[in-house]
GROMACS .gro file of C-alpha atoms in nm:
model
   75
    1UNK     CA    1  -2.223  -5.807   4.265
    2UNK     CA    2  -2.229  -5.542   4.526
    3UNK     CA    3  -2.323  -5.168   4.448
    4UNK     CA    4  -1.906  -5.147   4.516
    5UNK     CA    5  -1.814  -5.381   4.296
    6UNK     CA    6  -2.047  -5.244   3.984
    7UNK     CA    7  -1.891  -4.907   4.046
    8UNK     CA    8  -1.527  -5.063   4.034
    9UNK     CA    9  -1.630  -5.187   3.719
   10UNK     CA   10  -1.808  -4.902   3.582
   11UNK     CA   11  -1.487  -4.720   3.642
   12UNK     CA   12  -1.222  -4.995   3.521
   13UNK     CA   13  -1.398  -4.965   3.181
   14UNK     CA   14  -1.291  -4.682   2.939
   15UNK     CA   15  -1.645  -4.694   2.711
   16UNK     CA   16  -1.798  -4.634   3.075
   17UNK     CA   17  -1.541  -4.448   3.277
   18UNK     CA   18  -1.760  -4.116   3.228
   19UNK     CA   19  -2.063  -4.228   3.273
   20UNK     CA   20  -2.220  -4.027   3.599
   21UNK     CA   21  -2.304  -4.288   3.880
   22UNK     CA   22  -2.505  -4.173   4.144
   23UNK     CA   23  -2.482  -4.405   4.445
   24UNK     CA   24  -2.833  -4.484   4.652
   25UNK     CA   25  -2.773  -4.671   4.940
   26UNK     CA   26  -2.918  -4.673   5.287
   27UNK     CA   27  -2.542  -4.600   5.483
   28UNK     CA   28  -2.437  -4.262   5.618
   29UNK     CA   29  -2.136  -4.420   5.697
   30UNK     CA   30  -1.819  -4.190   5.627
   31UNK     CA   31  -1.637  -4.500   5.554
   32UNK     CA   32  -1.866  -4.563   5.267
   33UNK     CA   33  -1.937  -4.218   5.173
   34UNK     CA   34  -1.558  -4.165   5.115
   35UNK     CA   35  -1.503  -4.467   4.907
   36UNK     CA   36  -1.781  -4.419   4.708
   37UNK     CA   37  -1.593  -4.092   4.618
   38UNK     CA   38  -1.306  -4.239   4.601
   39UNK     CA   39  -1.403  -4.507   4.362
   40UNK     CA   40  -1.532  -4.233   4.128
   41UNK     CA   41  -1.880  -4.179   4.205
   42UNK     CA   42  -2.031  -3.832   4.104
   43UNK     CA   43  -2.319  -3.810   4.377
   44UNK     CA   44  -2.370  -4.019   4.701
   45UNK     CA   45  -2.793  -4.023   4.832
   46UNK     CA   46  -2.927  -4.177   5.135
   47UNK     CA   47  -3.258  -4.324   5.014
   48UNK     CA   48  -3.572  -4.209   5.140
   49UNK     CA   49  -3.812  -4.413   5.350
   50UNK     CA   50  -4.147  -4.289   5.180
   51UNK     CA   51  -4.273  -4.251   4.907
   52UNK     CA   52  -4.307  -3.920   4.875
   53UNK     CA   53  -3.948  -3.885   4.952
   54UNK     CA   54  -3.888  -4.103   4.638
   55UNK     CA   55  -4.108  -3.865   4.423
   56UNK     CA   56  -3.910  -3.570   4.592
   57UNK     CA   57  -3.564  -3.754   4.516
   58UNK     CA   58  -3.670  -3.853   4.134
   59UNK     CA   59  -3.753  -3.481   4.093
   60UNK     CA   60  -3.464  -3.308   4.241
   61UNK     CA   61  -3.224  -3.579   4.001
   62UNK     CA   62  -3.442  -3.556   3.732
   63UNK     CA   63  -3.412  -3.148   3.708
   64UNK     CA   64  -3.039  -3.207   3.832
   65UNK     CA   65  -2.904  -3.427   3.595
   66UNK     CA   66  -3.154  -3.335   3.280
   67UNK     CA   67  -3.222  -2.948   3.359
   68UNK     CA   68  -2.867  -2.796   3.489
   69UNK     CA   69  -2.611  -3.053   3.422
   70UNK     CA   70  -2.320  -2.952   3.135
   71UNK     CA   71  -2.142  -3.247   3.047
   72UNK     CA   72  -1.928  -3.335   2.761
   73UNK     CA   73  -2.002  -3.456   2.417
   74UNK     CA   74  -1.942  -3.816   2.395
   75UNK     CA   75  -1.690  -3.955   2.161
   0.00000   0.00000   0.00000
């Protein structure tokens, strides 16, 4: 399966239809960009291409999604 097709999925199922999915792909594409969206992603990142852009990335999600983030109580 295809980044795509595991968000179609992702989505399709109601245990996992609020699950945050942040896609990491190499495209800048605004083809892809706007059916990521589409399909329900919450956050759409070009990967970096060193390593210290990797550290910077896991950082900035890691304080994102851990640090500022409000989302609801699971059921």
């Amino acid at each position: 399966r295809d980044g795509r097709e595991t968000l179609r999925l992702i989505k399709q199922d109601r245990r996992l239809q609020r699950v945050p999915v942040v896609i990491l792909t190499t495209s800048v594409a605004e083809y892809d960009i706007s059916l990521a969206y589409e399909s329900g992603a919450s956050s759409y990142i070009s990967k970096p291409d060193t390593f210290d852009g990797w550290v910077e990335l896991a950082t900035a999600l890691s304080g994102y999604w851990f640090d500022l983030v409000h989302l609801p109580p699971w059921e």
